[in-house]
Short mmCIF file of C-alpha atoms and ligand atoms in Angstrom, two decimals:
data_model
loop_
_atom_site.label_atom_id
_atom_site.label_comp_id
_atom_site.label_asym_id
_atom_site.label_seq_id
_atom_site.Cartn_x
_atom_site.Cartn_y
_atom_site.Cartn_z
CA UNK A 1 17.31 -9.51 -1.46
CA UNK A 2 18.73 -9.37 2.07
CA UNK A 3 21.32 -6.57 2.23
CA UNK A 4 22.18 -3.45 0.17
CA UNK A 5 25.43 -1.45 -0.15
CA UNK A 6 24.47 2.23 -0.58
CA UNK A 7 27.02 4.90 -1.52
CA UNK A 8 26.34 8.34 -0.02
CA UNK A 9 26.72 12.00 -0.99
CA UNK A 10 24.51 11.52 -4.03
CA UNK A 11 22.33 14.14 -5.73
CA UNK A 12 19.47 12.29 -7.43
CA UNK A 13 18.46 13.73 -10.81
CA UNK A 14 16.52 12.24 -13.71
CA UNK A 15 13.41 10.40 -14.86
CA UNK A 16 11.58 7.47 -13.30
CA UNK A 17 8.69 5.36 -14.62
CA UNK A 18 6.18 4.60 -11.85
CA UNK A 19 4.84 1.03 -11.57
CA UNK A 20 1.27 -0.09 -10.95
CA UNK A 21 -0.15 0.38 -7.47
CA UNK A 22 0.54 -2.49 -5.04
CA UNK A 23 -2.43 -1.49 -2.88
CA UNK A 24 -4.81 -1.51 -5.85
CA UNK A 25 -3.39 -4.57 -7.66
CA UNK A 26 -3.51 -6.84 -4.58
CA UNK A 27 -7.25 -6.41 -3.81
CA UNK A 28 -8.14 -6.38 -7.52
CA UNK A 29 -6.44 -9.76 -7.98
CA UNK A 30 -8.49 -11.22 -5.12
CA UNK A 31 -11.69 -9.67 -6.53
CA UNK A 32 -11.35 -11.99 -9.56
CA UNK A 33 -12.65 -14.75 -7.23
CA UNK A 34 -16.08 -13.11 -7.59
CA UNK A 35 -16.62 -14.14 -11.21
CA UNK A 36 -16.31 -17.05 -13.63
CA UNK A 37 -15.81 -14.57 -16.47
CA UNK A 38 -12.43 -14.21 -18.22
CA UNK A 39 -10.41 -11.23 -16.96
CA UNK A 40 -7.41 -9.28 -18.27
CA UNK A 41 -5.52 -6.98 -15.86
CA UNK A 42 -2.65 -4.69 -16.95
CA UNK A 43 0.02 -2.61 -15.10
CA UNK A 44 0.46 -5.24 -12.37
CA UNK A 45 3.73 -4.49 -10.50
CA UNK A 46 6.29 -7.29 -10.13
CA UNK A 47 6.43 -7.61 -6.31
CA UNK A 48 6.74 -10.49 -3.85
CA UNK A 49 3.34 -9.63 -2.34
CA UNK A 50 1.80 -9.90 -5.83
CA UNK A 51 3.51 -13.25 -6.43
CA UNK A 52 2.15 -14.58 -3.14
CA UNK A 53 -1.36 -13.39 -4.07
CA UNK A 54 -1.06 -15.19 -7.42
CA UNK A 55 0.10 -18.39 -5.65
CA UNK A 56 -2.95 -18.18 -3.35
CA UNK A 57 -5.32 -17.78 -6.31
CA UNK A 58 -3.74 -20.69 -8.21
CA UNK A 59 -4.06 -22.83 -5.06
CA UNK A 60 -7.82 -22.12 -5.06
CA UNK A 61 -8.00 -23.39 -8.65
CA UNK A 62 -7.76 -20.08 -10.54
CA UNK A 63 -5.99 -20.27 -13.94
CA UNK A 64 -3.50 -17.42 -14.54
CA UNK A 65 -1.31 -16.70 -17.57
CA UNK A 66 0.81 -13.72 -18.73
CA UNK A 67 3.25 -11.32 -17.00
CA UNK A 68 2.72 -7.53 -16.89
CA UNK A 69 -0.80 -8.17 -18.25
CA UNK A 70 -2.44 -11.16 -16.58
CA UNK A 71 -5.25 -13.32 -18.02
CA UNK A 72 -7.27 -14.73 -15.13
CA UNK A 73 -9.97 -17.42 -15.18
CA UNK A 74 -11.59 -18.16 -11.80
CA UNK A 75 -14.36 -20.36 -13.24
CA UNK A 76 -13.01 -23.57 -11.71
CA UNK A 77 -12.31 -22.62 -8.08
CA UNK A 78 -12.71 -25.79 -6.01
CA UNK A 79 -10.74 -25.16 -2.82
CA UNK A 80 -11.94 -22.78 -0.09
CA UNK A 81 -9.19 -23.07 2.51
CA UNK A 82 -5.81 -21.70 1.25
CA UNK A 83 -2.63 -22.79 3.10
CA UNK A 84 -1.44 -20.98 6.23
CA UNK A 85 2.16 -20.68 5.00
CA UNK A 86 1.01 -18.43 2.13
CA UNK A 87 -1.79 -16.57 3.92
CA UNK A 88 0.40 -15.46 6.80
CA UNK A 89 2.87 -13.76 4.45
CA UNK A 90 0.59 -10.91 3.36
CA UNK A 91 -2.08 -8.77 4.97
CA UNK A 92 -3.93 -8.70 1.64
CA UNK A 93 -4.91 -12.39 1.92
CA UNK A 94 -7.89 -11.27 4.04
CA UNK A 95 -9.44 -10.03 0.79
CA UNK A 96 -10.19 -13.62 -0.28
CA UNK A 97 -12.82 -13.89 2.46
CA UNK A 98 -15.49 -11.54 1.10
CA UNK A 99 -15.39 -12.79 -2.51
CA UNK A 100 -15.35 -16.52 -1.53
CA UNK A 101 -18.33 -15.97 0.78
CA UNK A 102 -20.23 -13.90 -1.78
CA UNK A 103 -19.78 -16.36 -4.66
CA UNK A 104 -19.59 -19.77 -2.92
CA UNK A 105 -21.16 -19.13 0.49
CA UNK A 106 -18.14 -20.50 2.36
CA UNK A 107 -14.47 -19.83 3.18
CA UNK A 108 -11.83 -20.89 5.67
CA UNK A 109 -9.07 -18.26 5.92
CA UNK A 110 -6.24 -18.16 8.45
CA UNK A 111 -5.60 -14.78 10.09
CA UNK A 112 -3.42 -12.71 7.69
CA UNK A 113 0.20 -11.54 8.05
CA UNK A 114 1.68 -8.21 6.95
CA UNK A 115 4.08 -5.47 8.10
CA UNK A 116 4.49 -5.21 11.88
CA UNK A 117 3.35 -1.58 12.12
CA UNK A 118 0.57 -2.31 14.55
CA UNK A 119 -1.73 -5.08 15.74
CA UNK A 120 -3.57 -5.04 12.37
CA UNK A 121 -6.89 -6.45 13.67
CA UNK A 122 -9.59 -7.56 11.21
CA UNK A 123 -12.64 -7.04 13.44
CA UNK A 124 -14.11 -4.44 11.04
CA UNK A 125 -13.85 -6.90 8.12
CA UNK A 126 -15.60 -9.68 10.07
CA UNK A 127 -18.17 -7.33 11.58
CA UNK A 128 -19.14 -6.07 8.12
CA UNK A 129 -19.56 -9.58 6.70
CA UNK A 130 -21.63 -10.63 9.72
CA UNK A 131 -23.92 -7.65 9.10
CA UNK A 132 -24.32 -8.91 5.52
CA UNK A 133 -25.61 -12.21 6.94
CA UNK A 134 -22.48 -14.38 7.18
CA UNK A 135 -21.87 -16.73 10.13
CA UNK A 136 -18.24 -16.39 11.20
CA UNK A 137 -16.43 -18.61 13.72
CA UNK A 138 -12.85 -17.98 14.79
CA UNK A 139 -10.91 -20.99 16.05
CA UNK A 140 -7.17 -21.83 16.11
CA UNK A 141 -6.31 -18.65 14.21
CA UNK A 142 -8.68 -19.64 11.41
CA UNK A 143 -11.79 -17.78 10.20
CA UNK A 144 -14.51 -20.29 9.34
CA UNK A 145 -17.24 -18.41 7.47
CA UNK A 146 -20.41 -19.47 5.67
CA UNK A 147 -23.78 -18.14 4.57
CA UNK A 148 -26.91 -20.09 3.55
CA UNK A 149 -27.95 -18.80 0.12
CA UNK A 150 -26.88 -15.23 -0.70
CA UNK A 151 -25.54 -12.45 1.52
CA UNK A 152 -28.15 -9.80 2.32
CA UNK A 153 -27.50 -6.10 1.50
CA UNK A 154 -27.49 -3.72 4.51
CA UNK A 155 -26.77 -0.18 5.69
CA UNK A 156 -23.37 -0.45 7.39
CA UNK A 157 -21.89 2.42 9.41
CA UNK A 158 -18.14 1.84 9.84
CA UNK A 159 -17.12 2.64 13.44
CA UNK A 160 -13.65 3.49 12.12
CA UNK A 161 -12.34 4.39 8.64
CA UNK A 162 -10.62 1.28 7.30
CA UNK A 163 -9.30 0.81 3.76
CA UNK A 164 -9.20 -2.97 4.07
CA UNK A 165 -12.62 -3.41 5.64
CA UNK A 166 -14.24 -1.04 3.12
CA UNK A 167 -12.81 -3.23 0.34
CA UNK A 168 -13.98 -6.47 2.01
CA UNK A 169 -17.56 -5.22 2.46
CA UNK A 170 -17.74 -3.57 -0.98
CA UNK A 171 -16.58 -6.77 -2.70
CA UNK A 172 -18.97 -9.05 -0.80
CA UNK A 173 -21.92 -6.69 -1.35
CA UNK A 174 -21.57 -6.89 -5.17
CA UNK A 175 -23.32 -10.31 -5.18
CA UNK A 176 -25.58 -9.79 -2.14
CA UNK A 177 -29.39 -9.68 -2.36
CA UNK A 178 -30.54 -6.03 -2.36
CA UNK A 179 -28.49 -2.90 -1.74
CA UNK A 180 -25.67 -2.11 0.69
CA UNK A 181 -24.58 1.33 1.86
CA UNK A 182 -21.13 1.65 3.47
CA UNK A 183 -21.18 4.85 5.54
CA UNK A 184 -17.93 6.37 6.88
CA UNK A 185 -16.16 4.42 4.11
CA UNK A 186 -12.47 4.94 3.26
CA UNK A 187 -11.92 7.18 0.19
CA UNK A 188 -8.50 6.04 -1.03
CA UNK A 189 -7.85 6.12 -4.83
CA UNK A 190 -7.24 2.35 -4.64
CA UNK A 191 -10.89 1.90 -3.56
CA UNK A 192 -12.04 3.96 -6.54
CA UNK A 193 -9.92 1.74 -8.82
CA UNK A 194 -11.35 -1.45 -7.32
CA UNK A 195 -14.93 -0.15 -7.75
CA UNK A 196 -14.14 0.76 -11.37
CA UNK A 197 -12.82 -2.78 -11.94
CA UNK A 198 -15.88 -4.39 -10.32
CA UNK A 199 -18.25 -2.19 -12.33
CA UNK A 200 -16.41 -3.32 -15.49
CA UNK A 201 -17.41 -6.85 -14.46
CA UNK A 202 -21.06 -5.78 -14.18
CA UNK A 203 -21.24 -4.74 -10.53
CA UNK A 204 -23.37 -1.70 -9.61
CA UNK A 205 -21.28 0.51 -7.30
CA UNK A 206 -21.63 4.26 -6.92
CA UNK A 207 -19.94 6.71 -4.55
CA UNK A 208 -16.48 5.04 -4.33
CA UNK A 209 -14.03 7.77 -3.35
CA UNK A 210 -16.59 9.39 -1.05
CA UNK A 211 -17.44 8.44 2.54
CA UNK A 212 -20.68 6.83 1.34
CA UNK A 213 -20.52 3.90 -1.11
CA UNK A 214 -23.74 2.33 -2.46
CA UNK A 215 -23.61 -1.18 -3.90
CA UNK A 216 -26.66 -2.72 -5.61
CA UNK A 217 -26.24 -6.51 -5.50
CA UNK A 218 -26.35 -8.42 -8.81
CA UNK A 219 -26.81 -12.15 -9.43
CA UNK A 220 -23.46 -12.72 -11.08
CA UNK A 221 -20.51 -10.86 -12.58
CA UNK A 222 -19.02 -11.23 -16.05
CA UNK A 223 -15.46 -10.87 -17.41
CA UNK A 224 -13.63 -7.69 -18.38
CA UNK A 225 -10.35 -5.81 -18.82
CA UNK A 226 -8.71 -3.37 -16.39
CA UNK A 227 -5.54 -1.29 -16.11
CA UNK A 228 -4.33 -0.80 -12.49
CA UNK A 229 -3.71 2.81 -11.39
CA UNK A 230 -0.13 4.00 -10.76
CA UNK A 231 1.44 3.65 -7.31
CA UNK A 232 1.05 6.97 -5.50
CA UNK A 233 3.35 5.93 -2.64
CA UNK A 234 6.16 4.86 -4.97
CA UNK A 235 5.72 8.25 -6.69
CA UNK A 236 5.90 10.10 -3.36
CA UNK A 237 8.98 8.10 -2.36
CA UNK A 238 10.90 9.14 -5.51
CA UNK A 239 9.81 12.77 -5.10
CA UNK A 240 11.25 12.72 -1.56
CA UNK A 241 14.43 11.09 -2.94
CA UNK A 242 15.03 14.10 -5.19
CA UNK A 243 13.95 16.64 -2.55
CA UNK A 244 16.16 15.18 0.20
CA UNK A 245 19.20 15.02 -2.13
CA UNK A 246 18.63 18.58 -3.44
CA UNK A 247 18.17 17.27 -6.97
CA UNK A 248 15.36 17.21 -9.53
CA UNK A 249 13.16 14.41 -10.85
CA UNK A 250 10.31 13.70 -13.25
CA UNK A 251 7.98 10.83 -12.34
CA UNK A 252 6.23 9.43 -15.43
CA UNK A 253 3.09 7.23 -15.77
CA UNK A 254 1.72 8.51 -12.46
CA UNK A 255 -1.45 10.32 -11.33
CA UNK A 256 -0.78 13.78 -9.76
CA UNK A 257 -4.31 14.10 -8.38
CA UNK A 258 -3.67 11.13 -6.06
CA UNK A 259 -0.88 13.05 -4.30
CA UNK A 260 -2.39 16.49 -3.66
CA UNK A 261 -1.50 16.52 0.04
CA UNK A 262 2.04 15.19 -0.52
CA UNK A 263 2.72 17.75 -3.29
CA UNK A 264 1.42 20.52 -1.03
CA UNK A 265 3.86 19.48 1.72
CA UNK A 266 6.80 19.23 -0.71
CA UNK A 267 6.00 22.74 -1.98
CA UNK A 268 5.91 23.95 1.64
CA UNK A 269 9.38 22.39 2.08
CA UNK A 270 10.60 24.63 -0.76
CA UNK A 271 10.39 22.32 -3.80
CA UNK A 272 9.25 23.64 -7.21
CA UNK A 273 6.52 21.29 -8.45
CA UNK A 274 5.02 21.07 -11.94
CA UNK A 275 2.40 18.50 -12.97
CA UNK A 276 0.88 17.26 -16.23
CA UNK A 277 -1.65 14.59 -17.23
CA UNK A 278 0.49 11.66 -16.12
CA UNK A 279 3.72 13.20 -14.81
CA UNK A 280 5.09 15.18 -11.84
CA UNK A 281 8.30 17.25 -11.95
CA UNK A 282 10.05 18.25 -8.73
CA UNK A 283 13.02 20.63 -8.56
CA UNK A 284 14.92 21.13 -5.27
CA UNK A 285 18.21 22.03 -6.92
CA UNK A 286 20.77 23.12 -4.34
CA UNK A 287 18.17 23.99 -1.71
CA UNK A 288 18.00 22.49 1.77
CA UNK A 289 14.33 21.70 2.58
CA UNK A 290 12.40 23.63 5.21
CA UNK A 291 11.05 21.62 8.18
CA UNK A 292 7.40 20.53 8.03
CA UNK A 293 4.64 19.77 10.54
CA UNK A 294 2.61 16.77 9.33
CA UNK A 295 -0.30 14.73 10.70
CA UNK A 296 -1.21 11.50 8.90
CA UNK A 297 -4.90 10.91 8.16
CA UNK A 298 -7.19 8.83 5.96
CA UNK A 299 -7.30 9.95 2.30
CA UNK A 300 -7.34 12.73 1.13
CA UNK A 301 -5.27 13.53 4.26
CA UNK A 302 -1.52 12.99 4.41
CA UNK A 303 -0.84 9.25 3.80
CA UNK A 304 0.60 7.19 6.64
CA UNK A 305 2.62 5.29 3.99
CA UNK A 306 4.62 8.49 3.39
CA UNK A 307 5.38 9.09 7.08
CA UNK A 308 8.86 7.53 7.18
CA UNK A 309 9.98 9.23 3.94
CA UNK A 310 9.02 12.65 5.32
CA UNK A 311 10.73 11.92 8.61
CA UNK A 312 13.92 11.56 6.57
CA UNK A 313 13.20 14.87 4.81
CA UNK A 314 12.59 16.57 8.17
CA UNK A 315 15.81 15.04 9.57
CA UNK A 316 17.99 17.01 7.13
CA UNK A 317 15.80 20.12 6.89
CA UNK A 318 16.31 23.61 8.28
CA UNK A 319 14.43 23.92 11.59
CA UNK A 320 12.31 21.65 13.77
CA UNK A 321 9.53 19.54 12.19
CA UNK A 322 6.90 17.24 13.72
CA UNK A 323 5.06 14.20 12.35
CA UNK A 324 2.00 12.80 14.12
CA UNK A 325 0.89 9.28 13.18
CA UNK A 326 -2.85 8.74 13.67
CA UNK A 327 -3.45 5.50 11.69
CA UNK A 328 -1.06 2.86 13.07
CA UNK A 329 0.12 2.51 16.64
CA UNK A 330 3.63 1.25 15.96
CA UNK A 331 5.02 2.94 12.89
CA UNK A 332 8.10 4.76 14.30
CA UNK A 333 10.47 1.75 14.56
CA UNK A 334 12.66 3.07 11.71
CA UNK A 335 13.48 6.29 13.67
CA UNK A 336 16.05 4.40 15.79
CA UNK A 337 17.90 3.57 12.56
CA UNK A 338 17.84 7.20 11.38
CA UNK A 339 19.15 8.22 14.82
CA UNK A 340 22.01 5.74 14.31
CA UNK A 341 22.78 7.80 11.18
CA UNK A 342 22.97 10.99 13.23
CA UNK A 343 19.36 12.20 12.94
CA UNK A 344 18.05 14.11 15.96
CA UNK A 345 14.56 12.66 16.54
CA UNK A 346 12.50 12.51 19.73
CA UNK A 347 9.32 10.41 20.09
CA UNK A 348 6.49 11.82 22.19
CA UNK A 349 3.44 9.49 22.18
CA UNK A 350 2.30 9.36 18.53
CA UNK A 351 4.41 12.31 17.43
CA UNK A 352 8.06 12.51 16.39
CA UNK A 353 9.98 15.76 16.66
CA UNK A 354 12.84 16.10 14.12
CA UNK A 355 15.60 18.63 14.85
CA UNK A 356 17.02 19.14 11.35
CA UNK A 357 20.76 18.61 10.79
CA UNK A 358 22.70 19.39 7.55
CA UNK A 359 24.03 15.88 6.94
CA UNK A 360 23.48 12.27 8.05
CA UNK A 361 26.39 9.87 8.52
CA UNK A 362 26.52 6.38 7.07
CA UNK A 363 25.89 3.33 9.25
CA UNK A 364 24.80 -0.30 9.30
CA UNK A 365 20.98 -0.12 9.58
CA UNK A 366 18.05 -2.54 9.72
CA UNK A 367 14.69 -2.18 7.93
CA UNK A 368 11.55 -2.96 9.89
CA UNK A 369 8.91 -2.68 7.17
CA UNK A 370 8.35 -1.84 3.53
CA UNK A 371 8.33 1.96 3.74
CA UNK A 372 11.11 2.01 6.35
CA UNK A 373 13.29 -0.01 3.93
CA UNK A 374 12.86 2.55 1.17
CA UNK A 375 13.49 5.42 3.60
CA UNK A 376 16.76 3.93 4.93
CA UNK A 377 18.01 3.39 1.37
CA UNK A 378 17.28 7.06 0.57
CA UNK A 379 19.03 8.02 3.82
CA UNK A 380 22.07 6.02 2.65
CA UNK A 381 22.07 7.84 -0.70
CA UNK A 382 22.44 11.25 0.97
CA UNK A 383 24.56 10.36 4.04
CA UNK A 384 28.35 10.80 4.15
CA UNK A 385 30.03 7.44 3.46
CA UNK A 386 28.75 3.93 2.72
CA UNK A 387 25.57 2.65 4.39
CA UNK A 388 24.59 -1.02 4.62
CA UNK A 389 20.82 -1.54 4.74
CA UNK A 390 19.83 -4.95 6.11
CA UNK A 391 16.54 -6.93 5.91
CA UNK A 392 15.72 -5.41 2.54
CA UNK A 393 13.42 -8.38 1.79
CA UNK A 394 10.73 -5.97 3.11
CA UNK A 395 11.52 -3.65 0.20
CA UNK A 396 10.68 -6.04 -2.65
CA UNK A 397 7.25 -6.59 -1.14
CA UNK A 398 6.16 -3.15 -2.34
CA UNK A 399 8.75 -1.51 -4.61
CA UNK A 400 9.46 -2.85 -8.10
CA UNK A 401 13.19 -2.59 -9.03
CA UNK A 402 13.79 0.17 -6.44
CA UNK A 403 17.63 0.00 -6.43
CA UNK A 404 17.71 -0.13 -10.26
CA UNK A 405 15.37 2.87 -10.59
CA UNK A 406 17.46 4.83 -8.05
CA UNK A 407 20.74 3.94 -9.81
CA UNK A 408 19.25 5.33 -13.02
CA UNK A 409 18.90 8.76 -11.33
CA UNK A 410 22.40 8.89 -9.88
CA UNK A 411 22.51 6.50 -6.91
CA UNK A 412 25.11 3.76 -6.51
CA UNK A 413 23.41 0.83 -4.81
CA UNK A 414 24.63 -2.77 -4.92
CA UNK A 415 22.98 -5.97 -3.68
CA UNK A 416 25.36 -7.71 -1.29
C1 LIG B 501 -4.07 -0.56 3.88
O1 LIG B 501 -3.86 -1.31 5.05
C2 LIG B 501 -2.73 -0.54 3.15
N1 LIG B 501 -2.34 -1.92 2.85
C3 LIG B 501 -1.67 0.09 4.03
O2 LIG B 501 -0.47 0.17 3.27
C4 LIG B 501 -2.11 1.51 4.39
O3 LIG B 501 -1.16 2.09 5.25
C5 LIG B 501 -3.49 1.44 5.09
O4 LIG B 501 -4.44 0.79 4.21
C6 LIG B 501 -4.02 2.80 5.46
O5 LIG B 501 -4.08 3.60 4.37
C7 LIG B 501 -2.80 -2.52 1.73
O6 LIG B 501 -3.57 -1.95 0.99
C8 LIG B 501 -2.31 -3.91 1.46
P1 LIG B 501 -6.74 0.05 7.43
P2 LIG B 501 -5.11 -1.80 5.95
O7 LIG B 501 -7.73 -1.04 7.49
O8 LIG B 501 -6.27 -2.06 5.08
C9 LIG B 501 -7.38 -0.39 12.10
C10 LIG B 501 1.81 -0.18 2.82
O9 LIG B 501 2.87 0.26 3.33
N2 LIG B 501 -8.23 -1.55 11.76
O10 LIG B 501 -7.10 1.33 6.71
O11 LIG B 501 -4.62 -2.85 6.85
C11 LIG B 501 -5.92 -0.65 11.75
O12 LIG B 501 -5.28 -1.35 12.79
C12 LIG B 501 0.66 -0.61 3.72
O13 LIG B 501 1.59 -0.29 1.58
C13 LIG B 501 -9.01 -2.11 12.78
O14 LIG B 501 -8.97 -1.68 13.93
O15 LIG B 501 -5.37 -0.47 6.80
C14 LIG B 501 -5.39 0.75 11.57
O16 LIG B 501 -5.09 1.29 12.84
C15 LIG B 501 0.98 -0.44 5.19
N3 LIG B 501 -9.80 -3.18 12.48
C16 LIG B 501 -6.58 1.51 10.98
O17 LIG B 501 -7.74 0.72 11.27
C17 LIG B 501 -9.87 -3.69 11.20
O18 LIG B 501 -10.64 -4.64 10.98
C18 LIG B 501 -6.51 1.68 9.47
O19 LIG B 501 -6.27 0.39 8.91
C19 LIG B 501 -9.09 -3.09 10.18
C20 LIG B 501 -8.29 -2.01 10.49
#
């Protein structure tokens, strides 16, 4: 998908079924490297990043069958250096390193790719594995890692909260000798889901979801079945779609407790929110949102992956709103495209100031990353006229059937 035609002046109303979480499914797929047991994983979203992860696993020698529910058998892995052309497509490929090291004692992984929202270093991943006893050499953009015998459990204090590095260390520690404590760990719901999956395979992890995760190493893991949690960022994106268009929406098959901060902010903007066991209802009928002041932070703070969507909401709200980005150093690229659509946004260091206007105007805009893509499409749905959103290949990395789901709630989007 390269380009989308988006008709404006839409009010988005209706029901949407939320897909499985990209940021839980990707690491969980790579965790299967840890075991020779047979695994079944359900609620896997159909995304390009997922397809690339599956290609990487098959290249290693993993056998995979099925669609929505995958049957995975990693008993016959015999390659430890996946190809650069696949690795450099997704940031998640770094999550092969820990499991390959933990189970086979060796791995050669090229530096990963991913959205250009910052430098995306992996020093915390490598530092953690070194503390667990791995020898890691970096040459020609390739990580050459090995350990004699088993990794050794350790107390590891993370100098910075990192979702990815917490996952790398937690996965490697499951097969290490002795216990590992990850202090100042990330608390994202995706990490809780990964720990639940690993414990299903016989790992011994407690404290996931808190800043202190304890992993007692075991000799080997078995097989098991797991259902991936719903995608909280896809949910938040659809809630903003209804709020920004002054409509109403019900998101089904989601997990309200993963979005506490986002729901609080939408309520502050004037939306009526109701939640149930696996659904969230938002009603913004005929009301223009109030401006918000937001600061992104590690979970349970406001998620950086919802920053662009709320910048759109602030752009058409009553008043002046600010959004401060504290996680990534280059995540405001999309604002130039919103400005092209008439938004009044100023950037001051790591804060954007949005001077709310009643209506955006359509334009020809360019996506810069996954969340920016979704935001510009929503902007097109509410602007006056027809908007063309380019470079929407970013979108399909992280949103399953996004145009189709939006069209079901009143949008008119066509692939050009
Ligand atoms: C994960 O990225 C998510 N990606 C991101 O979602 C999400 O925004 C991010 O966590 C934060 O929540 C996936 O799960 C595939 P970090 P990750 O390690 O693991 C710095 C999306 O849109 N850092 O928590 O890369 C890093 O530069 C994506 O779905 C180091 O300095 O994020 C950043 O400033 C975008 N050294 C901060 O830490 C390291 O070794 C947080 O990064 C690792 C990270």
